[in-house]
PDB file of C-alpha atoms in Angstrom:
ATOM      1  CA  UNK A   1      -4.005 -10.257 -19.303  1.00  0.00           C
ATOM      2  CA  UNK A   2      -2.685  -6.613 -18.055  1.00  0.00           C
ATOM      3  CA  UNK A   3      -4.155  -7.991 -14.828  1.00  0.00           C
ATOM      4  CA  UNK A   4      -2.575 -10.965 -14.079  1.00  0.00           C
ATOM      5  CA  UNK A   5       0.755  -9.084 -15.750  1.00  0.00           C
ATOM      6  CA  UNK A   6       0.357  -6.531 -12.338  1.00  0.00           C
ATOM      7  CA  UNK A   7      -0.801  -9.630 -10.210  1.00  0.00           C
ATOM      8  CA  UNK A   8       2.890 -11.273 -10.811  1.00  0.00           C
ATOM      9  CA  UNK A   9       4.717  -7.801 -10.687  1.00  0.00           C
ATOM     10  CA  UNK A  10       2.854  -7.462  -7.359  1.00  0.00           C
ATOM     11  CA  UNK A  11       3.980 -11.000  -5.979  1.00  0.00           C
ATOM     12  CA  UNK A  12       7.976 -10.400  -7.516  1.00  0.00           C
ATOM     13  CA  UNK A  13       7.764  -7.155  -5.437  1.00  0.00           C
ATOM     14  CA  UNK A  14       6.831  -8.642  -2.171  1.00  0.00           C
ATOM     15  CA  UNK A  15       8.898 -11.594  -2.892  1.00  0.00           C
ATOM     16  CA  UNK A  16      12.062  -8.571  -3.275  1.00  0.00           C
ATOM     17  CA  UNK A  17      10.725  -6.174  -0.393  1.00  0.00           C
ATOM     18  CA  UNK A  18      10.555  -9.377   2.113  1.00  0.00           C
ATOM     19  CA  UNK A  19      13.714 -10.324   1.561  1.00  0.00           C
ATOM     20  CA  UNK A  20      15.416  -6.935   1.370  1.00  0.00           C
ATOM     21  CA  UNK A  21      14.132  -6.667   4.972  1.00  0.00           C
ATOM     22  CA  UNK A  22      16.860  -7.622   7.827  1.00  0.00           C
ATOM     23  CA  UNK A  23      15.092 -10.633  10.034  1.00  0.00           C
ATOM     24  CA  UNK A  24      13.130 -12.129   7.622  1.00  0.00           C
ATOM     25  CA  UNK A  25      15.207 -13.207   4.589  1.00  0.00           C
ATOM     26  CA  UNK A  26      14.683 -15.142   1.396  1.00  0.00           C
ATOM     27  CA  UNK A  27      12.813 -17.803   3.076  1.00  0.00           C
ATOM     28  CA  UNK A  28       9.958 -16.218   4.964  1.00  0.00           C
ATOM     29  CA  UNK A  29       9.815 -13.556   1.978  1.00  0.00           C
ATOM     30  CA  UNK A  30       9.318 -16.746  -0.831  1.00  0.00           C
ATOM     31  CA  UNK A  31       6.288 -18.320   1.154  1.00  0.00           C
ATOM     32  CA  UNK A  32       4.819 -14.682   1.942  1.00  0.00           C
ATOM     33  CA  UNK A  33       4.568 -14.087  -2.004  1.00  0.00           C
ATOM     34  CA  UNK A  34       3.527 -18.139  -2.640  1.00  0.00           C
ATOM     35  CA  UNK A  35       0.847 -17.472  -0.128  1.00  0.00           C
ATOM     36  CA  UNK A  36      -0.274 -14.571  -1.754  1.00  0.00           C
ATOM     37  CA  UNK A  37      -0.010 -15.666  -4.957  1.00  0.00           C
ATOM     38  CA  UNK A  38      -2.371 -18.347  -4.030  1.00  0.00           C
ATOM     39  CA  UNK A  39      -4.933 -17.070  -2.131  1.00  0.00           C
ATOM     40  CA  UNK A  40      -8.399 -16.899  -3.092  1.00  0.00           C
ATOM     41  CA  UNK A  41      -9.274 -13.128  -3.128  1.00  0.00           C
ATOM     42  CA  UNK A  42      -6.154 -12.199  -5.332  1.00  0.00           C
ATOM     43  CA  UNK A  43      -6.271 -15.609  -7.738  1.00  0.00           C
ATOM     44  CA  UNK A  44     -10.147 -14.188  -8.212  1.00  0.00           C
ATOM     45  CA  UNK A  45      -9.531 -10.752  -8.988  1.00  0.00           C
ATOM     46  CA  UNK A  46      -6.354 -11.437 -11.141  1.00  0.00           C
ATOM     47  CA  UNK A  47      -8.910 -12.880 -13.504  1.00  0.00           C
ATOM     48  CA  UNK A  48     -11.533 -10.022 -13.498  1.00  0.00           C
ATOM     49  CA  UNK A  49     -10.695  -6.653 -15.970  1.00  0.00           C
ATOM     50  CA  UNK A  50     -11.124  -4.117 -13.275  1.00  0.00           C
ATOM     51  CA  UNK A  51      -8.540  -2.043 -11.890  1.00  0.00           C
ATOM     52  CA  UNK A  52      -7.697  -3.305  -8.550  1.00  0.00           C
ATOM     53  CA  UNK A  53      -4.805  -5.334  -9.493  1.00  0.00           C
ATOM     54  CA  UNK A  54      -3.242  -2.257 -10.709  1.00  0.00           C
ATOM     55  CA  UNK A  55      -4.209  -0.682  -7.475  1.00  0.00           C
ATOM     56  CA  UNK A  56      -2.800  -3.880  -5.438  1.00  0.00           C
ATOM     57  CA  UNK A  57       0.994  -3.392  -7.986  1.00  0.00           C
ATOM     58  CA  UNK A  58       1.186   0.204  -7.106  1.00  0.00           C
ATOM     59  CA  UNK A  59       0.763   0.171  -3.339  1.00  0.00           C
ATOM     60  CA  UNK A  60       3.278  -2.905  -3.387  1.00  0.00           C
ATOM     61  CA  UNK A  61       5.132  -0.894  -5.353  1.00  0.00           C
ATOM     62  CA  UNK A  62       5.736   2.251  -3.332  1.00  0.00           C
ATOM     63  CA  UNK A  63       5.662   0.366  -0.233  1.00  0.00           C
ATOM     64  CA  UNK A  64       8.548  -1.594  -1.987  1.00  0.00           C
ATOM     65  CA  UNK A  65       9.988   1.906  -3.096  1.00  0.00           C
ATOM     66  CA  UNK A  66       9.133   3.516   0.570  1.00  0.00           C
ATOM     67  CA  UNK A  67      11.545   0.700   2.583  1.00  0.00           C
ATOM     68  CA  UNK A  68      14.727   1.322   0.073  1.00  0.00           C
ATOM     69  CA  UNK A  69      13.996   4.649   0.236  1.00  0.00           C
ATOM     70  CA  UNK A  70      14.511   4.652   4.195  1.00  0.00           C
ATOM     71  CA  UNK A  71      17.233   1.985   3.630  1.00  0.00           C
ATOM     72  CA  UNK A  72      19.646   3.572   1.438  1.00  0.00           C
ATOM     73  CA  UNK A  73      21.437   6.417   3.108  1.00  0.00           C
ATOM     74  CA  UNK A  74      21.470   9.460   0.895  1.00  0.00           C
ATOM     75  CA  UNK A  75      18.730  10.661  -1.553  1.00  0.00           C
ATOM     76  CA  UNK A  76      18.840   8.388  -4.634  1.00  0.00           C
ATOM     77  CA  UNK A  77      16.448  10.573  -7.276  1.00  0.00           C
ATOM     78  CA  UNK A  78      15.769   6.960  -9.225  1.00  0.00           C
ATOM     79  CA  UNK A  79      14.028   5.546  -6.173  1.00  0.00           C
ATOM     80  CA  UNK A  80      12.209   9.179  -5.568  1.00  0.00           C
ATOM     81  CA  UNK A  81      11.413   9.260  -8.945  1.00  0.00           C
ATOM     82  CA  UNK A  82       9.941   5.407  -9.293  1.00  0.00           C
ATOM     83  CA  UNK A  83       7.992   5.964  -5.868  1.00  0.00           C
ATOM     84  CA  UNK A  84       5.952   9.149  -7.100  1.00  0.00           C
ATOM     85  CA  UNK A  85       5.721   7.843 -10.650  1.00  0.00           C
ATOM     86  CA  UNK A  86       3.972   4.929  -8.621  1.00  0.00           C
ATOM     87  CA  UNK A  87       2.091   6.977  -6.529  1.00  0.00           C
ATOM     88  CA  UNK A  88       0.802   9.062  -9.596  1.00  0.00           C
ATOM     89  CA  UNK A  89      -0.363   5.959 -11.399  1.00  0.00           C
ATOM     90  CA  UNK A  90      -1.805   4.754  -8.066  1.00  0.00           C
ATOM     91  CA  UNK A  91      -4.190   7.343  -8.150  1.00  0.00           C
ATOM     92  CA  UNK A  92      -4.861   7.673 -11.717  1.00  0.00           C
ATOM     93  CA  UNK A  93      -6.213   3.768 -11.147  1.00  0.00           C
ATOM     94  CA  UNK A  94      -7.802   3.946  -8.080  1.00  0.00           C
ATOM     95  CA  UNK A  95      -7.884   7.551  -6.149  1.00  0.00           C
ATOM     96  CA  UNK A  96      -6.346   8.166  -2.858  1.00  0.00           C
ATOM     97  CA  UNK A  97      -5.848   4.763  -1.700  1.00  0.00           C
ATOM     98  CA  UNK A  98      -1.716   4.595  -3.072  1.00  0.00           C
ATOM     99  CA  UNK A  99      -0.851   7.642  -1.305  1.00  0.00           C
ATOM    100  CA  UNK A 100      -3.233   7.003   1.950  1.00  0.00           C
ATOM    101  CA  UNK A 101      -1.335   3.707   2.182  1.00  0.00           C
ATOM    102  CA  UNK A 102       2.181   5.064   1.561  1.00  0.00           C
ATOM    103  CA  UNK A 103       1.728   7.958   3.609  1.00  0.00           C
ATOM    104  CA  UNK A 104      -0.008   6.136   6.837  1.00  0.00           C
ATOM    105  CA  UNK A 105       2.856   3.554   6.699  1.00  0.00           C
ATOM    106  CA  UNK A 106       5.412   6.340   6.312  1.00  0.00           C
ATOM    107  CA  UNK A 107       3.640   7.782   9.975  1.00  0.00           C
ATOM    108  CA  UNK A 108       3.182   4.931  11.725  1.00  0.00           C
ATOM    109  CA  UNK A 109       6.992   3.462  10.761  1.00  0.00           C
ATOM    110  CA  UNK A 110       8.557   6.653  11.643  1.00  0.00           C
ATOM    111  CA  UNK A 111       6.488   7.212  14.915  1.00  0.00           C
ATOM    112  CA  UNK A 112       7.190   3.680  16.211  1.00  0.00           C
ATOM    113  CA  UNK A 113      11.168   3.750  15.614  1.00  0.00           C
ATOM    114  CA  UNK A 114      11.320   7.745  16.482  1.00  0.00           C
ATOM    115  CA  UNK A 115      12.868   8.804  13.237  1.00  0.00           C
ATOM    116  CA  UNK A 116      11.468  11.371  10.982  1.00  0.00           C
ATOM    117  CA  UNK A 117      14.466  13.106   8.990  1.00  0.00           C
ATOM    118  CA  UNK A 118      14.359   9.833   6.354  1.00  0.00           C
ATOM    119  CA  UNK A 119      11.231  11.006   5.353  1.00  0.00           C
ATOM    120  CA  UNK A 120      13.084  14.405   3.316  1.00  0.00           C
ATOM    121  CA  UNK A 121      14.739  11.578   1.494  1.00  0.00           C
ATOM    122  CA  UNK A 122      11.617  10.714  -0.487  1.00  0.00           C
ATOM    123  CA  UNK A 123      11.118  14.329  -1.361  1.00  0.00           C
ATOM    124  CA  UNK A 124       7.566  15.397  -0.754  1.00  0.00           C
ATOM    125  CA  UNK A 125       7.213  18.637  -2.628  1.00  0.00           C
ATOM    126  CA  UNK A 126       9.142  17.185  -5.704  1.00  0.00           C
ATOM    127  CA  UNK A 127       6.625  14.367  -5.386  1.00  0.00           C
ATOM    128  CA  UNK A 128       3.493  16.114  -5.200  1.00  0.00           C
ATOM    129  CA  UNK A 129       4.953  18.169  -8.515  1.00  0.00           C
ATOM    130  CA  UNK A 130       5.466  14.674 -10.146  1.00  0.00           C
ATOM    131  CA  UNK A 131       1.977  13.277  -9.204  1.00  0.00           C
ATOM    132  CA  UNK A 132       0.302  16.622 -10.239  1.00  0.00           C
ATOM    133  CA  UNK A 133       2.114  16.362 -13.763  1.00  0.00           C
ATOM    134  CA  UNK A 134       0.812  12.690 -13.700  1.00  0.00           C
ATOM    135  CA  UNK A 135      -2.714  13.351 -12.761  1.00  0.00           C
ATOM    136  CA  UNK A 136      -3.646  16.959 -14.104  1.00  0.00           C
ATOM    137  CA  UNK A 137      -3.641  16.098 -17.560  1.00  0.00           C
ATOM    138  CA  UNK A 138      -6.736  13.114 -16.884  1.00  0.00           C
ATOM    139  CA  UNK A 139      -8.537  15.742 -14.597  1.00  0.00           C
ATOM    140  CA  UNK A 140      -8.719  18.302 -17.356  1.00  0.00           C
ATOM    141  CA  UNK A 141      -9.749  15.928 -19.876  1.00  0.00           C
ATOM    142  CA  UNK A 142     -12.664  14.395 -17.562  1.00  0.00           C
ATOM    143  CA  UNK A 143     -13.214  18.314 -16.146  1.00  0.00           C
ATOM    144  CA  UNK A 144     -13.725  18.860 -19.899  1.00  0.00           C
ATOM    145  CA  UNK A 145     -16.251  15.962 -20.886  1.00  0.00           C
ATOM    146  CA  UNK A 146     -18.385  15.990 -18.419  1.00  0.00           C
ATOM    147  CA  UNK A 147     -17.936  19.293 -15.863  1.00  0.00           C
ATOM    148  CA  UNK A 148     -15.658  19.939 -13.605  1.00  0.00           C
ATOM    149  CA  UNK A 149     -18.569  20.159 -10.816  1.00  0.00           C
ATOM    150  CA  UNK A 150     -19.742  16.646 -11.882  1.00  0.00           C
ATOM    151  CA  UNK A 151     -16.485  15.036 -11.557  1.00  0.00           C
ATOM    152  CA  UNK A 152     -15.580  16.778  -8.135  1.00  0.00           C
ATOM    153  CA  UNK A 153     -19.187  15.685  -6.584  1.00  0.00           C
ATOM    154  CA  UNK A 154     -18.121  12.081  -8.278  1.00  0.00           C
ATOM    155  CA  UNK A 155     -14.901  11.721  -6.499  1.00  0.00           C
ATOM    156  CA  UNK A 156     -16.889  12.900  -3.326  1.00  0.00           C
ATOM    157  CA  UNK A 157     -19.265  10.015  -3.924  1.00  0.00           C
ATOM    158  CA  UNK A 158     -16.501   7.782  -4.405  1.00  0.00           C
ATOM    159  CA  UNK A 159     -14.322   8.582  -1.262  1.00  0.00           C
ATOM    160  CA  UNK A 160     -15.869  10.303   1.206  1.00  0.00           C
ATOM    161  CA  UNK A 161     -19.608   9.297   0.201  1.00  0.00           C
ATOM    162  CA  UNK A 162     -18.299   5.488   0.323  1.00  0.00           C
ATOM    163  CA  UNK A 163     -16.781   6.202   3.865  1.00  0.00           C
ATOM    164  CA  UNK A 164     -20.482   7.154   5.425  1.00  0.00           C
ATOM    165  CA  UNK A 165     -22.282   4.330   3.916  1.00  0.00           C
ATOM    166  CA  UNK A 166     -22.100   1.001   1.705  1.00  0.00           C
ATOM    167  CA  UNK A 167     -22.639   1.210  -1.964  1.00  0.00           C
ATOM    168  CA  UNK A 168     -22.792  -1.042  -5.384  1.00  0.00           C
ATOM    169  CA  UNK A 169     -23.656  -4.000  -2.942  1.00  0.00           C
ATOM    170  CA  UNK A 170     -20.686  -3.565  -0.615  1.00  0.00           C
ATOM    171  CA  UNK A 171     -22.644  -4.081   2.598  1.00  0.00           C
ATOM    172  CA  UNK A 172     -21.779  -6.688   5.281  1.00  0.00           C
ATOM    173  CA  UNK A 173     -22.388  -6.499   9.072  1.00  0.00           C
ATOM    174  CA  UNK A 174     -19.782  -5.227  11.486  1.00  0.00           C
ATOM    175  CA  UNK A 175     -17.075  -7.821  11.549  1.00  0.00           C
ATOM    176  CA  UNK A 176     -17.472  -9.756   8.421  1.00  0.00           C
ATOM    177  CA  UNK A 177     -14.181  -8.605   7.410  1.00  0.00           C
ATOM    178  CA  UNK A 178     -12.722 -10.262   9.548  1.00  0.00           C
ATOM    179  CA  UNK A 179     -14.877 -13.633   9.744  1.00  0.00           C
ATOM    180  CA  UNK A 180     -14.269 -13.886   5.349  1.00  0.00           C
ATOM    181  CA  UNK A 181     -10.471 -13.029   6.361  1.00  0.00           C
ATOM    182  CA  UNK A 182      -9.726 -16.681   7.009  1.00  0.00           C
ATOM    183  CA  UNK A 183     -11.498 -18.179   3.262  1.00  0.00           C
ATOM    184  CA  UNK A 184     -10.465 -14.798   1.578  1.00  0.00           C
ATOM    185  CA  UNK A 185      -6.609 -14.949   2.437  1.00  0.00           C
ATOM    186  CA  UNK A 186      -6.011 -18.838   2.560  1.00  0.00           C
ATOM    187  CA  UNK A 187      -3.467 -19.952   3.329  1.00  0.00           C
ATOM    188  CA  UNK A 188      -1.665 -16.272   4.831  1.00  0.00           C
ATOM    189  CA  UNK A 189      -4.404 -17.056   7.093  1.00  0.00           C
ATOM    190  CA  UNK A 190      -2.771 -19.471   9.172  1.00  0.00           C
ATOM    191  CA  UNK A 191       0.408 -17.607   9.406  1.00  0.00           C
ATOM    192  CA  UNK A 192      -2.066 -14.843  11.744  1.00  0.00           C
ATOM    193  CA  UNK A 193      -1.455 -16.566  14.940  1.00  0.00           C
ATOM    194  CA  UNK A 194       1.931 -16.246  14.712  1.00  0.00           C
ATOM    195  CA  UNK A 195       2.228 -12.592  13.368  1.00  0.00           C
ATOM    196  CA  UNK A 196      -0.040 -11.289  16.527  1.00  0.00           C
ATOM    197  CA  UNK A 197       2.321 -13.062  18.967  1.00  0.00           C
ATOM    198  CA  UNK A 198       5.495 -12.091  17.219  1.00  0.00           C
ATOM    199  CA  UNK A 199       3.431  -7.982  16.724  1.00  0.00           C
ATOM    200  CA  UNK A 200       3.143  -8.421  20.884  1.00  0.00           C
ATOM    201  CA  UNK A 201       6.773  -9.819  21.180  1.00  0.00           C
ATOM    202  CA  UNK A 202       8.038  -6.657  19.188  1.00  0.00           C
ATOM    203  CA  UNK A 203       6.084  -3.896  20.715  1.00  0.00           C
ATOM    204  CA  UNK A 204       7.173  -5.891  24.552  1.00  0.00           C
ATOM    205  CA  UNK A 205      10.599  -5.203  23.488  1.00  0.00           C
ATOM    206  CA  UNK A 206      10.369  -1.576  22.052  1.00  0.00           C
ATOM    207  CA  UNK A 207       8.697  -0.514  25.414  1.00  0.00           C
ATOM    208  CA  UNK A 208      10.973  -2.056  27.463  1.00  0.00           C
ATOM    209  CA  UNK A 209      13.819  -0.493  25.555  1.00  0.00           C
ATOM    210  CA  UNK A 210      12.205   2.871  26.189  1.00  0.00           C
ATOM    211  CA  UNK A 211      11.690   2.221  29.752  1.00  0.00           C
ATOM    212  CA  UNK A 212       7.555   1.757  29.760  1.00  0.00           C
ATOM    213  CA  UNK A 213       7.326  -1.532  30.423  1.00  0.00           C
ATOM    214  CA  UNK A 214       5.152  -2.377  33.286  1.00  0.00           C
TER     215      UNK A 214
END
């Protein structure tokens, strides 16, 4: 149950970020959460009691958090506050995938439009005090049951040992990703096509308007 409770939260808050976006509207942003909603890989793993779905509500959630954030003007402390409270419980689920997420997006978004200063609104070093208030108290407690060396070398195993090679089972050769893409994401699948050309379209038109076309 508490996983197909974060499943719909996550699907509500793509549903609300797509259509908060200018250029897509309520349309696009309704069959974007349908589709997901439906596909295989999250309809599977809404119905297993692990913790990815909380994973998948929190990195909807702060990228949710991180577009108002950019889109409202002046710092508002409720959506700082939600988006490191998210953040916090992202990585008490999961590790560093929330924040990796957030913060690559938060790069790559500013990069491509050439605007940094929005990032102050989301207040970094008020955040990383919220996430440490969040997160210290389970480190302690696990520090204190089993070692704090064991649990370091654990979350070593568990990020950067996963990074070097596969493990539980999670092997596949190169490419397979993308191959099980199609089944795994059914029927956002078919919409793929139409994001690269549109992706192409965009980045055309942001060279061009910087004078690198050609």
């Amino acid at each position: 149950v508490p996983n197909v409770l974060c499943t719909i939260g996550a699907v509500l808050l793509l549903f609300r970020l797509g259509a908060s976006m200018p250029g897509i509207g309520r349309r696009a942003a309704f069959l974007a959460a349908a589709g997901f909603a439906t596909c295989p890989l999250v309809v599977v793993d809404a119905h297993q009691a692990r913790a990815d779905q909380l994973l998948l509500l929190t990195v909807v959630a702060t990228q949710s958090l991180l577009w108002r954030i950019y889109a409202t003007p002046r710092t508002h402390w409720g959506l700082v506050l939600a988006f490191w409270l998210s953040v916090a419980m992202g990585v008490l689920a999961k590790g560093p995938i929330t924040p990796l997420i957030a913060l690559l997006t938060a790069i790559a978004f500013s990069a491509v439009r050439g605007e940094w200063r929005w990032l102050w609104r989301s207040q970094p070093l008020v955040g990383l005090l919220i996430v440490a208030a969040g997160v210290s108290p389970w480190v302690i407690a696990v520090g204190q049951h089993v070692g704090l060396s064991n649990y370091l070398n654990e979350v070593y195993s568990e990020t950067i040992g996963r990074s070097k090679e596969a493990m539980e089972g999670h092997w596949g050769p190169p490419g397979y990703h993308a191959a099980l893409f199609v089944f795994l994401l059914w029927p956002l699948a078919l919409a793929l096509p139409h994001a690269i050309t549109g992706i192409r379209r965009r980045c055309g038109e942001l060279l061009y308007a910087h004078g690198l076309d050609g």
